[in-house]
PDB file of C-alpha atoms in Angstrom:
ATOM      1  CA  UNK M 293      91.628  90.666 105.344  1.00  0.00           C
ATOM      2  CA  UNK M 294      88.019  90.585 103.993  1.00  0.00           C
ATOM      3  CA  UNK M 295      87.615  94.228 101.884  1.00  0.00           C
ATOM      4  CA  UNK M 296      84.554  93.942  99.722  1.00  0.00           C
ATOM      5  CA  UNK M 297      82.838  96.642  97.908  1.00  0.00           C
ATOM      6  CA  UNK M 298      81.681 100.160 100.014  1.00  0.00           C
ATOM      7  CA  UNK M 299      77.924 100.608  98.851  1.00  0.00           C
ATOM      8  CA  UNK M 300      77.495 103.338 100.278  1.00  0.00           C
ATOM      9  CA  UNK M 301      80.780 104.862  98.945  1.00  0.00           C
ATOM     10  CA  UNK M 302      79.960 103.626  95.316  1.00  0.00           C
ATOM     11  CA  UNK M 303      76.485 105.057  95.416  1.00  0.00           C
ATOM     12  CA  UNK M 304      78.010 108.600  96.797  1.00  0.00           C
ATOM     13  CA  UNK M 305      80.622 108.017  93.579  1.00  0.00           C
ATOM     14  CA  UNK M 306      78.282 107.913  91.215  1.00  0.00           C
ATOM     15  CA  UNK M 307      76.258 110.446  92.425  1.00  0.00           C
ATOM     16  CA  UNK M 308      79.189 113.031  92.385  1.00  0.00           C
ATOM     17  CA  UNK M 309      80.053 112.057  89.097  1.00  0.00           C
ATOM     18  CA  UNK M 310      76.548 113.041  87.818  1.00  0.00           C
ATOM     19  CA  UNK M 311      76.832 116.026  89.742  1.00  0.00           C
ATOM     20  CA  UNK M 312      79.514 117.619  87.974  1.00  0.00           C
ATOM     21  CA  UNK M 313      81.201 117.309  90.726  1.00  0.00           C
ATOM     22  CA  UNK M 314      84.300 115.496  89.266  1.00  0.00           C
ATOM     23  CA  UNK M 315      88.100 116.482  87.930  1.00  0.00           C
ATOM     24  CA  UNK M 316      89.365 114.422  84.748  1.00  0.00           C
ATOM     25  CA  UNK M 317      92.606 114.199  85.472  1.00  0.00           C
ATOM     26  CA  UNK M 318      95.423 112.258  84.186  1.00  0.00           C
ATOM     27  CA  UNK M 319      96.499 108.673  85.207  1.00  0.00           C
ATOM     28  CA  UNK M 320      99.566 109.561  87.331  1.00  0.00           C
ATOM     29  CA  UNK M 321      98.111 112.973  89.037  1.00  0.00           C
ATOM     30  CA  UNK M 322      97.231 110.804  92.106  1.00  0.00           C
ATOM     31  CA  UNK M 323     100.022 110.697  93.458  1.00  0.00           C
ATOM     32  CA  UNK M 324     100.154 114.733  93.899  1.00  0.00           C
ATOM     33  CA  UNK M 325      96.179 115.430  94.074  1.00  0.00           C
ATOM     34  CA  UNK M 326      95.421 112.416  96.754  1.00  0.00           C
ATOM     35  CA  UNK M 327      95.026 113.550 100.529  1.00  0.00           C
ATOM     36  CA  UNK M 328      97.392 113.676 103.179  1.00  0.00           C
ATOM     37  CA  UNK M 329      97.237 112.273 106.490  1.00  0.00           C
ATOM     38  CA  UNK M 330      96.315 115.896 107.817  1.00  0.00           C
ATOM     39  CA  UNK M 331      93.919 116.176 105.243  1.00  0.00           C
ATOM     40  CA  UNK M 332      91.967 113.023 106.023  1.00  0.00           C
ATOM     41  CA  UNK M 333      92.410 114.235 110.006  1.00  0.00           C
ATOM     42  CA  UNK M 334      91.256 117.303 109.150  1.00  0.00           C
ATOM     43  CA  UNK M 335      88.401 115.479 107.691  1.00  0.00           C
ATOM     44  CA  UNK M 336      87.424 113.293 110.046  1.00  0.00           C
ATOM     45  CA  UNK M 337      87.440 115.887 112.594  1.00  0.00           C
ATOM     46  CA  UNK M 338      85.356 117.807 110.726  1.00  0.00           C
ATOM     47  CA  UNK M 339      82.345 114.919 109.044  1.00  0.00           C
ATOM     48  CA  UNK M 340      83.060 112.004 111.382  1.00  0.00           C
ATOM     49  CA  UNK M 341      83.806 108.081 110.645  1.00  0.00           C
ATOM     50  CA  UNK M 342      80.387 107.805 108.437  1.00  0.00           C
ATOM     51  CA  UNK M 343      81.436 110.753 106.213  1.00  0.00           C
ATOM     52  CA  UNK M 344      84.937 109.139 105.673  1.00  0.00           C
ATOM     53  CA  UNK M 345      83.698 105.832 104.787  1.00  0.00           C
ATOM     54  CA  UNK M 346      81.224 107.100 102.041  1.00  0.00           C
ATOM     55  CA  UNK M 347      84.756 108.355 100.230  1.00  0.00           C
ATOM     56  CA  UNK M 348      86.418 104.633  99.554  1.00  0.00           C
ATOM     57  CA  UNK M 349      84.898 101.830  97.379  1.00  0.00           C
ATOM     58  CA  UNK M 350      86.830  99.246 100.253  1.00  0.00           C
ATOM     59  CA  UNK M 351      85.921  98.150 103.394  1.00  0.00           C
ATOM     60  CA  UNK M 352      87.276  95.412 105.953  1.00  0.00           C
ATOM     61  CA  UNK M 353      84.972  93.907 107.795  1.00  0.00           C
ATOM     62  CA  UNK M 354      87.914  92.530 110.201  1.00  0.00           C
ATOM     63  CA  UNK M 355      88.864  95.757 110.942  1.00  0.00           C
ATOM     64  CA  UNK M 356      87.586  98.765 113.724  1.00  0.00           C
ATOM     65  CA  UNK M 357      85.109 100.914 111.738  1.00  0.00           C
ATOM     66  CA  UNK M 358      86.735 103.966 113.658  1.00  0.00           C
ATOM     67  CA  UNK M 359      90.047 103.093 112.104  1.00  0.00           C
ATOM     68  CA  UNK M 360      91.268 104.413 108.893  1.00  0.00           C
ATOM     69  CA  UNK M 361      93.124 100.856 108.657  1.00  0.00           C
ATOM     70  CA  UNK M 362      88.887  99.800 107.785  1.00  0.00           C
ATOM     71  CA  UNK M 363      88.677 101.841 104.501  1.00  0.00           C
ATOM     72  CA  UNK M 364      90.677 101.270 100.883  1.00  0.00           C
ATOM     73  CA  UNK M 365      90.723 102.711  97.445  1.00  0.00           C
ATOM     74  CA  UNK M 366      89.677 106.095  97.919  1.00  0.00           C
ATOM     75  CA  UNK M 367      88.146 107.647  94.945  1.00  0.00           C
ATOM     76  CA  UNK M 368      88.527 111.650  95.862  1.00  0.00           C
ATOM     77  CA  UNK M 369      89.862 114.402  97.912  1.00  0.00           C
ATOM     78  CA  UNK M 370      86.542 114.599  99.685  1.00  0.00           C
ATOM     79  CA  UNK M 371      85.161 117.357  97.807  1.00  0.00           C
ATOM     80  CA  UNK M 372      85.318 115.293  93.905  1.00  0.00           C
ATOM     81  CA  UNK M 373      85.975 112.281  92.785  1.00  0.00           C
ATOM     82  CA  UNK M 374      89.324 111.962  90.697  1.00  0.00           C
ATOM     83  CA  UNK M 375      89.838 110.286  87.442  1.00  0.00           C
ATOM     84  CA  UNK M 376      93.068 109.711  88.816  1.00  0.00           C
ATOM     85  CA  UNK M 377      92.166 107.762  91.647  1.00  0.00           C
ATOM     86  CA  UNK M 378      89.457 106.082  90.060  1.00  0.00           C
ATOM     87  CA  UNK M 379      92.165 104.648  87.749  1.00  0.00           C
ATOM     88  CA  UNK M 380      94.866 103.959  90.643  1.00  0.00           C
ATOM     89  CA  UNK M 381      92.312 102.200  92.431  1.00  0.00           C
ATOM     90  CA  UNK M 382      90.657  99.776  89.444  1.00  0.00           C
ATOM     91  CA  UNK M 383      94.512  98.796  88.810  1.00  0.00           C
ATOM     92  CA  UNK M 384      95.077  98.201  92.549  1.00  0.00           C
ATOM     93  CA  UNK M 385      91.962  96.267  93.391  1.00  0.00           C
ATOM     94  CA  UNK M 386      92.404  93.777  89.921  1.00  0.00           C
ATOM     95  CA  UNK M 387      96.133  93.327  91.489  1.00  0.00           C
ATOM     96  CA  UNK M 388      94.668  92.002  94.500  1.00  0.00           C
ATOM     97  CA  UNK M 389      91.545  89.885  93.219  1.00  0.00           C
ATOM     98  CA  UNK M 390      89.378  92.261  94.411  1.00  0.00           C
ATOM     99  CA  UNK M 391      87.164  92.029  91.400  1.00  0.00           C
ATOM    100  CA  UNK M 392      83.985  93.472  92.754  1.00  0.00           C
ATOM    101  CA  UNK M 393      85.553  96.946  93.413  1.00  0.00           C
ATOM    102  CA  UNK M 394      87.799  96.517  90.297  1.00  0.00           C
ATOM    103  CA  UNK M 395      84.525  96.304  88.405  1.00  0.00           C
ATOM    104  CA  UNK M 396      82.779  99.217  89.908  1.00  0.00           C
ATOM    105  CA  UNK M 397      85.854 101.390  89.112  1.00  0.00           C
ATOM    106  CA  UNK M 398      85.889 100.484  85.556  1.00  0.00           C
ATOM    107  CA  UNK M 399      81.913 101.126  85.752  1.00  0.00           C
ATOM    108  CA  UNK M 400      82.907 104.422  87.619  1.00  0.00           C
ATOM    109  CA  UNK M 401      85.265 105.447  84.823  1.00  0.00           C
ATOM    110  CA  UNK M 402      83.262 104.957  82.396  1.00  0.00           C
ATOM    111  CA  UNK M 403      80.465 106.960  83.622  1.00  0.00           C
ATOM    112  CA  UNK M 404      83.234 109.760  84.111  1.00  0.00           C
ATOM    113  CA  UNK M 405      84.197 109.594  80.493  1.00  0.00           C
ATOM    114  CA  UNK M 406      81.058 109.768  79.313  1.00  0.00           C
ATOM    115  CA  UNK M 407      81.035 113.463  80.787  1.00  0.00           C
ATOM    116  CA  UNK M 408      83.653 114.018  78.044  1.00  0.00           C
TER     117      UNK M 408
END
């Protein structure tokens, strides 16, 4: 498994965050605010495989692109990026030694705090 950082993803992050376009929610919320299965479906039938990538700070290389199996540590429900998630995923990624996307998420939340 080779996941390294999602550019793109980041960039589109960051640029929500700025936006406004962001909900400061609580540590354990994403477990009831992430998106389901029909959700992300729903999605991709909707914005297509390019769309879905920008929403997750990982990506395998090793995997199909047209997979979901391709994409990790989603940041957002596809409309904002969560606080939540942003904190699931930092914890996640440093658990795995994925320290480039465990980096940008603490560089993520802190640029979400800031809003505060």
């Amino acid at each position: 498994m080779a996941i390294r950082l999602n550019e793109p993803g980041l960039r589109q992050a960051r640029k929500l965050v700025r936006d406004g376009d962001v909900v400061r929610d609580e540590r354990d919320d994403w477990s009831e605010h992430a998106p389901s299965a029909d959700d992300e479906n729903a999605f991709l039938e909707k914005e297509g495989w390019t769309e879905f990538r920008h929403w997750h700070l990982g990506i395998d290389d090793d995997e199909n692109d047209e997979t979901k199996g391709a994409y990790s540590f989603p940041y957002g429900d596809f409309s904002k990026v969560h606080r939540c998630a942003v904190i699931s995923l930092e914890s996640r990624a440093g658990q795995y030694d994925h320290d480039e996307i465990r980096d940008a998420a603490r560089k993520l939340l802190e640029l979400i705090d800031e809003g505060d």
